[in-house]
Short mmCIF file of C-alpha atoms (C1' of nucleotides) in Angstrom, two decimals:
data_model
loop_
_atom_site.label_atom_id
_atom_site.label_comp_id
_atom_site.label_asym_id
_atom_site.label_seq_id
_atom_site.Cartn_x
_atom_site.Cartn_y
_atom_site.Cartn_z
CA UNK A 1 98.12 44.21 204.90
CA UNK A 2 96.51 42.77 202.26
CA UNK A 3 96.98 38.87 201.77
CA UNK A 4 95.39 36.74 198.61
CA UNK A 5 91.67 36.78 199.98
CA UNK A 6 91.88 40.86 200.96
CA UNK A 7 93.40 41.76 197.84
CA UNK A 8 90.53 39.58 195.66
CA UNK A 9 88.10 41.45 198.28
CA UNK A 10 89.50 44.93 197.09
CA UNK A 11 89.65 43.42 193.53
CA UNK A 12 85.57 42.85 193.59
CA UNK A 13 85.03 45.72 195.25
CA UNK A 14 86.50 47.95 192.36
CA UNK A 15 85.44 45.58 189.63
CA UNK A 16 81.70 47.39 189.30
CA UNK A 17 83.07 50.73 189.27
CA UNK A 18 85.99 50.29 187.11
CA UNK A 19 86.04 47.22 184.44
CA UNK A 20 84.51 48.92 181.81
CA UNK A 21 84.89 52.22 182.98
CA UNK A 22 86.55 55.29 180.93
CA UNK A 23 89.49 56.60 183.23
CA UNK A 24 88.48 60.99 183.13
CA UNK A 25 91.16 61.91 185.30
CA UNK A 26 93.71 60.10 187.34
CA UNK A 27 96.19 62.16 189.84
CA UNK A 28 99.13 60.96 191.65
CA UNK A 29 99.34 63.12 194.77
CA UNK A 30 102.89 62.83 195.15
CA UNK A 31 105.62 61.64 193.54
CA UNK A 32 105.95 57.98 194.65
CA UNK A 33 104.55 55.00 197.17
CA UNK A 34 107.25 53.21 198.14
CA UNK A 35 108.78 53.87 194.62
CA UNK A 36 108.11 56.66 192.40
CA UNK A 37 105.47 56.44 190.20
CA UNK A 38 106.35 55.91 186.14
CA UNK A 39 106.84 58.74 183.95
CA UNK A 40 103.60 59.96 183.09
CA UNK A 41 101.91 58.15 185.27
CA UNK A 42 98.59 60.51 185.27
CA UNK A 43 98.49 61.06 181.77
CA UNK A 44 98.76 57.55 180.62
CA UNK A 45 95.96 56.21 182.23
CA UNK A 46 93.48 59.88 181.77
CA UNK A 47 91.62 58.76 178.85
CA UNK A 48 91.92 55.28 179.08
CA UNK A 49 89.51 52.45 179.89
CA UNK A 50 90.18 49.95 182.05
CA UNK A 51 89.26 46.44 180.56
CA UNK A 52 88.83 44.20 183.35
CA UNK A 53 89.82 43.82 186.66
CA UNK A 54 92.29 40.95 188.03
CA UNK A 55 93.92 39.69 190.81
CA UNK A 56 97.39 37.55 190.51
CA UNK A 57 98.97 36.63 193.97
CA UNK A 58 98.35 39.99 195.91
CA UNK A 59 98.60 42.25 193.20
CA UNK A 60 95.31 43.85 191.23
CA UNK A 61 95.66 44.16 187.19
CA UNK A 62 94.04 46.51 185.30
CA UNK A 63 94.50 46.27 181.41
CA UNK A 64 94.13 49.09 179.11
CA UNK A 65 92.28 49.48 176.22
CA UNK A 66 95.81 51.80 174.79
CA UNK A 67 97.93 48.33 175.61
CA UNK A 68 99.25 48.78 179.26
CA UNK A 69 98.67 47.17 181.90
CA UNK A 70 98.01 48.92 185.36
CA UNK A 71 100.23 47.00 188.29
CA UNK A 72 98.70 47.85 191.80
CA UNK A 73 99.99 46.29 194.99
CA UNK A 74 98.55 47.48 198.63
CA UNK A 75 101.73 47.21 200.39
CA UNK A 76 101.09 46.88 204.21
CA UNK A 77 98.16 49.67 204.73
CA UNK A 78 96.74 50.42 201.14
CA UNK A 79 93.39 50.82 200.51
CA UNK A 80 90.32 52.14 198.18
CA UNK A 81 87.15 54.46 199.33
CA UNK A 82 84.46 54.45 196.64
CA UNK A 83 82.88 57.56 196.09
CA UNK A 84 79.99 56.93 193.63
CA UNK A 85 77.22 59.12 193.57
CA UNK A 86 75.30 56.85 191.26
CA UNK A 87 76.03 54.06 193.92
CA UNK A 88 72.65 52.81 196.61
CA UNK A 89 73.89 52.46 199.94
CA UNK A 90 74.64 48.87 200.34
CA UNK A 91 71.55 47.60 202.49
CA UNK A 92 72.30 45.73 206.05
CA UNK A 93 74.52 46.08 208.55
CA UNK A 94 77.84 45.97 208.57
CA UNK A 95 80.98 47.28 210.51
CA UNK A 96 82.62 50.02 208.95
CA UNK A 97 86.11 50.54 209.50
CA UNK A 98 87.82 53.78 210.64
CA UNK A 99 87.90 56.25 208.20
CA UNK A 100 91.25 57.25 205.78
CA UNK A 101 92.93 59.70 206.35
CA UNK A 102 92.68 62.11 204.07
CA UNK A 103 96.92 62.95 204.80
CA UNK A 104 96.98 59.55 203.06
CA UNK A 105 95.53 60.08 199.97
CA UNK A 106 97.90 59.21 197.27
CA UNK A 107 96.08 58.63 194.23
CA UNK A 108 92.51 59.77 192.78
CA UNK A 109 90.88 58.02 189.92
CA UNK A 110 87.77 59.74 188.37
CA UNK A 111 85.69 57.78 185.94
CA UNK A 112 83.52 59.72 183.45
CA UNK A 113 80.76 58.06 184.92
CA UNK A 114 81.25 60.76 188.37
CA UNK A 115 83.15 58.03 190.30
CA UNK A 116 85.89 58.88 192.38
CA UNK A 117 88.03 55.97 193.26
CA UNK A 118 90.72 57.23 195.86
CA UNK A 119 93.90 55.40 196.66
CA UNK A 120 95.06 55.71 200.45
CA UNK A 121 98.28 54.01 202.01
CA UNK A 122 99.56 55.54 205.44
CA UNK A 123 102.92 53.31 205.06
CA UNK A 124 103.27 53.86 201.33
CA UNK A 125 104.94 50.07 201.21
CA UNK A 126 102.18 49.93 198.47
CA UNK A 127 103.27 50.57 194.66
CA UNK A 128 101.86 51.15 191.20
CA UNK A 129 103.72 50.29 187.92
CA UNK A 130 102.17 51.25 183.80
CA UNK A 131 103.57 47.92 181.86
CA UNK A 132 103.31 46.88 178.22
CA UNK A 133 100.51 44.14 177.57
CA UNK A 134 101.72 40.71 177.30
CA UNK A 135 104.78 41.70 178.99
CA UNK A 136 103.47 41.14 182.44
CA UNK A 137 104.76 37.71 183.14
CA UNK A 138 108.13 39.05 181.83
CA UNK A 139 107.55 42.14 184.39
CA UNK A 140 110.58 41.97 187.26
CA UNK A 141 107.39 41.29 189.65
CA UNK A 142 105.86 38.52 188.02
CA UNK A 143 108.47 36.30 186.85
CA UNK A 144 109.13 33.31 188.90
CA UNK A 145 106.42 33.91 190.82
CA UNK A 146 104.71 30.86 191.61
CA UNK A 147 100.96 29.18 190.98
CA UNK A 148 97.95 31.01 192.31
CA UNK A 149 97.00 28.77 195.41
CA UNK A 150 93.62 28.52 194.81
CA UNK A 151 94.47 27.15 190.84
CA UNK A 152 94.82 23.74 189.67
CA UNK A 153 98.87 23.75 189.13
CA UNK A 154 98.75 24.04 193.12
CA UNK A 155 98.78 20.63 193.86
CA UNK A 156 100.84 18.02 196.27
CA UNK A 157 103.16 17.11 193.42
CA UNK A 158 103.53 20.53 192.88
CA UNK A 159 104.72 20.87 196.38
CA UNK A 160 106.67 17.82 196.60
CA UNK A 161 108.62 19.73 193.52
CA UNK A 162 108.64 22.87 195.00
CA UNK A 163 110.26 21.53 198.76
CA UNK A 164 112.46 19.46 197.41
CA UNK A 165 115.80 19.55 199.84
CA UNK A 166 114.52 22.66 201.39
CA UNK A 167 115.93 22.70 205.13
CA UNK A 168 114.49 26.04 205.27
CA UNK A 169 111.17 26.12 207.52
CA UNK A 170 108.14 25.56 205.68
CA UNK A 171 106.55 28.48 206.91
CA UNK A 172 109.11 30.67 205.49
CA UNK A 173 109.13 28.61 202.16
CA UNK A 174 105.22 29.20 202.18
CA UNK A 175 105.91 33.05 202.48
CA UNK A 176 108.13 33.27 199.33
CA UNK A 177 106.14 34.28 196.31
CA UNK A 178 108.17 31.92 194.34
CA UNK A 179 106.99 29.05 195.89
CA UNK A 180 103.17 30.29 195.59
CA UNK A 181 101.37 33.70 194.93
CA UNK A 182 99.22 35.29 197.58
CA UNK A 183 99.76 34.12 200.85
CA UNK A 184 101.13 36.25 203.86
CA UNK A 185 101.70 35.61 207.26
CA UNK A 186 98.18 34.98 208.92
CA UNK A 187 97.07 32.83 206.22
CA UNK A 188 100.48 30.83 206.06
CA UNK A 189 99.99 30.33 210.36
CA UNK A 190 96.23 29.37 209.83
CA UNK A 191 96.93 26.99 207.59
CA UNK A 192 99.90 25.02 208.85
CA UNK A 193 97.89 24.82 212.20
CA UNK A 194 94.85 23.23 210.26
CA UNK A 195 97.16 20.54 208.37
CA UNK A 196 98.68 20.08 211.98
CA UNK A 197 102.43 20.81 210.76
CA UNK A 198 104.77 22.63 213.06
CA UNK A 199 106.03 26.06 211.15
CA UNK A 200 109.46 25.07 212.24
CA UNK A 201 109.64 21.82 210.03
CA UNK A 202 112.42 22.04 207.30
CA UNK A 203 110.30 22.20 204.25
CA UNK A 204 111.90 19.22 202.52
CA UNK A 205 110.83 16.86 205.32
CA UNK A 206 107.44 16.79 204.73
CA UNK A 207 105.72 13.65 203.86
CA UNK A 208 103.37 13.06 200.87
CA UNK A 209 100.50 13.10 203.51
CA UNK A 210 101.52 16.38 205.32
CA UNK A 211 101.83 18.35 202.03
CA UNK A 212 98.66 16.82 200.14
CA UNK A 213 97.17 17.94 203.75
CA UNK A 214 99.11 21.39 202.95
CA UNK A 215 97.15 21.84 200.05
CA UNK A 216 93.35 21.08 201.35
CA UNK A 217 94.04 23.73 204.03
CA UNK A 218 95.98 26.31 202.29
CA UNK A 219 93.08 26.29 199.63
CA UNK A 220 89.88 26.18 202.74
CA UNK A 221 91.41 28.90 204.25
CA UNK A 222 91.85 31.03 201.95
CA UNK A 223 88.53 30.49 200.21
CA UNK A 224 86.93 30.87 203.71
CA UNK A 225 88.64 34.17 204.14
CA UNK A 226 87.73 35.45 200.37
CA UNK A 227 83.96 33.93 201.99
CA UNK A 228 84.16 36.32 204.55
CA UNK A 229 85.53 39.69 203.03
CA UNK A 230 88.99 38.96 204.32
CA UNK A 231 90.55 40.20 208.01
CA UNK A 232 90.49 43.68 208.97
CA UNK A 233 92.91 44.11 211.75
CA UNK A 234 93.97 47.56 211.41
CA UNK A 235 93.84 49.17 208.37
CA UNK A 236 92.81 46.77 205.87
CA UNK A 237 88.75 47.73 204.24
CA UNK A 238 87.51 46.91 201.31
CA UNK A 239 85.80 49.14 198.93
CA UNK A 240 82.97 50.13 200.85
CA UNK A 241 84.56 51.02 203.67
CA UNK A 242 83.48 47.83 205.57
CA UNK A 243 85.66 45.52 207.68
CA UNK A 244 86.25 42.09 206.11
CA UNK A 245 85.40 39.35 209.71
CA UNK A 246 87.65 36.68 209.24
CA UNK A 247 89.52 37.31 212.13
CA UNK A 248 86.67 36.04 214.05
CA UNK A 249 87.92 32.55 212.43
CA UNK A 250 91.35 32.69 213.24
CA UNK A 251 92.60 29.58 215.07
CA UNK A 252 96.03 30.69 216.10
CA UNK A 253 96.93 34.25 214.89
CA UNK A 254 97.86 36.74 217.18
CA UNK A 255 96.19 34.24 220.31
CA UNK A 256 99.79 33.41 221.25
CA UNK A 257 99.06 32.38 225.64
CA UNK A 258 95.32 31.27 224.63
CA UNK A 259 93.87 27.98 224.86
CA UNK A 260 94.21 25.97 221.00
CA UNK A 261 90.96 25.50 219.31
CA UNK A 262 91.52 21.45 218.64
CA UNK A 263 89.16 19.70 220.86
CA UNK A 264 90.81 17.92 223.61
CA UNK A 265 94.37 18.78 222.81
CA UNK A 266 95.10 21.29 226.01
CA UNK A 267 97.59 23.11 223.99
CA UNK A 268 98.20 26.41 224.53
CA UNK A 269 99.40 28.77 221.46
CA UNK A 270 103.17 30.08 221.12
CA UNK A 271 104.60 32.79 219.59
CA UNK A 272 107.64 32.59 217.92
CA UNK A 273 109.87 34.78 215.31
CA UNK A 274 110.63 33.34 212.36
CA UNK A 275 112.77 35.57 209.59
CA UNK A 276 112.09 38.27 211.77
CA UNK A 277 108.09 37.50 211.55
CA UNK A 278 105.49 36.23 214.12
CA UNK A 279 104.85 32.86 214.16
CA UNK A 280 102.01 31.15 215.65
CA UNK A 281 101.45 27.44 216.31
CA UNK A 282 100.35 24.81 218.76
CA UNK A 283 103.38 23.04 219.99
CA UNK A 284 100.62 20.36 221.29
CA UNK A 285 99.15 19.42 218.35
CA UNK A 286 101.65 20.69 215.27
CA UNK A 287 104.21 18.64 214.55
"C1'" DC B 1 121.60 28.70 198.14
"C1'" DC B 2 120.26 29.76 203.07
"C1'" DC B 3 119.23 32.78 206.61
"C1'" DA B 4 119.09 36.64 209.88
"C1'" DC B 5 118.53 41.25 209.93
"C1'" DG B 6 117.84 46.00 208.71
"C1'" DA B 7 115.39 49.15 205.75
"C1'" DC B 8 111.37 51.35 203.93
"C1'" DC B 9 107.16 54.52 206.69
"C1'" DT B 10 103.49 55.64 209.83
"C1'" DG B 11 100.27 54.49 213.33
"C1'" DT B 12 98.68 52.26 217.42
"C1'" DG B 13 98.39 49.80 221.63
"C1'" DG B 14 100.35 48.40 225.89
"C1'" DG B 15 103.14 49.17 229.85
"C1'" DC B 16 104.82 52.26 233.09
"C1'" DT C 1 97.43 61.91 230.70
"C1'" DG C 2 101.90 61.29 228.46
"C1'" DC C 3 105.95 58.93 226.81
"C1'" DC C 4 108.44 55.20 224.81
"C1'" DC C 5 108.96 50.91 222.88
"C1'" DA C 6 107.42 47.00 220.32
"C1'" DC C 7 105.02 45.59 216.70
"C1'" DA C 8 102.02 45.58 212.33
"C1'" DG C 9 98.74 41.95 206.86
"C1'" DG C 10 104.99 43.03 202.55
"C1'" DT C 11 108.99 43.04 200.10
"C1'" DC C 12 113.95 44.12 199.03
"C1'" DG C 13 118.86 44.41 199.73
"C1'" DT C 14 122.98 43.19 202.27
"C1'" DG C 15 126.20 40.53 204.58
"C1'" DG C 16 127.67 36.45 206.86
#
DNA sequence: CCCACGACCTGTGGGC
DNA sequence: TGCCCACAGGTCGTGG
């Protein structure tokens, strides 16, 4: 699912069709995602208009113009289809990716410009929350979270801060949203195997190099990734239906037995299970 | 606080 | 072809 550069893919996808746009009708198709939806869900957001569009870690804002704030988070498997009739074709090529099912539709947005903006998520690990404005950072899901990666409070002191007497591996420290918003676990493997630190080093043992190192890859790869349109592995499009191609870039994700991509090192990639995740990393030339 | 693990839910791909 | 298991981009809760 959806890591920092797929959800700000989504998040410009949907930012034509709905910043700006008066909500006609929105239905919730069941009663919940992974939880249920709030009370009212439908009805508070028929009628409005959704001010802008925003991203913070993985999730996607939308602010009201009645004073709530829409909370959307993919999950694992969520994902938008566009249907705008007013909409060109976007011109070139590019791979589309299967199809939703329609068994997965969960939630419809109609615009009262005619578009239909259709919520699918096969897992349903994906929620949606209504919250008061200006509440947000107080919301349960925002507070504590940490800096956006690709913003300036992301920085090696930051980090020096942040792993502090961790033993924990840094990988898994990189995972918690605490530590910082938006990454996941290909993004987390990509970019330890750029800055050339093993996934398995306690957190707190990193030197002022290694995590100043941390922070020039963390930020390229993302910002490659968001370059690209994201990954699509399985499920993940964004709002066109195309397939983000990042995984074309990938360096050591899911190439666990496959020659590593550093010239000259000889390395092959291992997988490993961290916190019950895969891990992947050059034993060769991580350390 | 740390960590491993199961849970949530459905689909898919690989091995046999 | 069919079946079964392992695994999947995320988080949360529990128990040691």
């Amino acid at each position: 699912m959806p890591e920092l550069p797929e959800v700000e893919t989504v998040r410009r996808g949907l930012e034509p069709v709905l910043a700006g746009a008066r909500l006609a009708r929105v239905t919730a198709r069941r009663p919940d995602l992974r939880f249920p939806f709030p009370d009212g869900f439908g009805q508070r957001l028929t009628g409005a208009r959704i001010e802008a569009l925003r991203r913070r870690g993985k999730y996607i804002l939308a602010p009201l113009d009645r004073g709530e704030t829409l909370i959307i988070h993919l999950g694992m498997t969520g994902r938008f289809v566009i249907d705008d009739p007013r909409a060109r074709r976007p011109a070139g090529d590019f791979a589309l990716a299967a199809p939703a099912d329609p068994k997965h539709a969960h939630v419809v947005f109609e615009t009262e410009a005619g578009a239909v903006v259709t919520y699918f998520d096969a897992r349903r690990f994906g929620f949606m929350d209504l919250t008061a404005d200006g509440s947000i950072d107080a919301h349960p899901r925002f507070a504590g979270m940490g800096p956006e990666p690709l913003g300036a409070a992301f920085d090696a002191d930051y980090l020096a801060a942040a792993f502090a007497g961790r033993r924990q591996a840094v990988k898994a420290v990189l995972l918690d949203q605490h530590v910082v918003a938006g990454l996941g676990n290909i993004y987390v493997n990509e970019a330890l195997y750029r800055a050339r630190i093993s996934p398995l080093t306690a957190a707190g043992a990193l030197t002022n190099k290694q995590r100043a190192g941390l922070v020039m890859t963390v930020r390229s790869v993302l910002e490659e990734a968001i370059e690209a349109g994201g990954s699509t592995l399985r499920d993940y499009a964004n709002a066109e239906g195309a397939m983000g191609y990042f995984q074309h870039a990938f360096q050591v994700y899911g190439r666990a037995g496959e020659a590593c991509r550093t010239p000259k090192c000889g390395g092959v990639v291992e997988r490993a299970v961290q916190a019950g995740r895969s891990t992947f990393s050059c034993p060769r030339c991580q350390r």
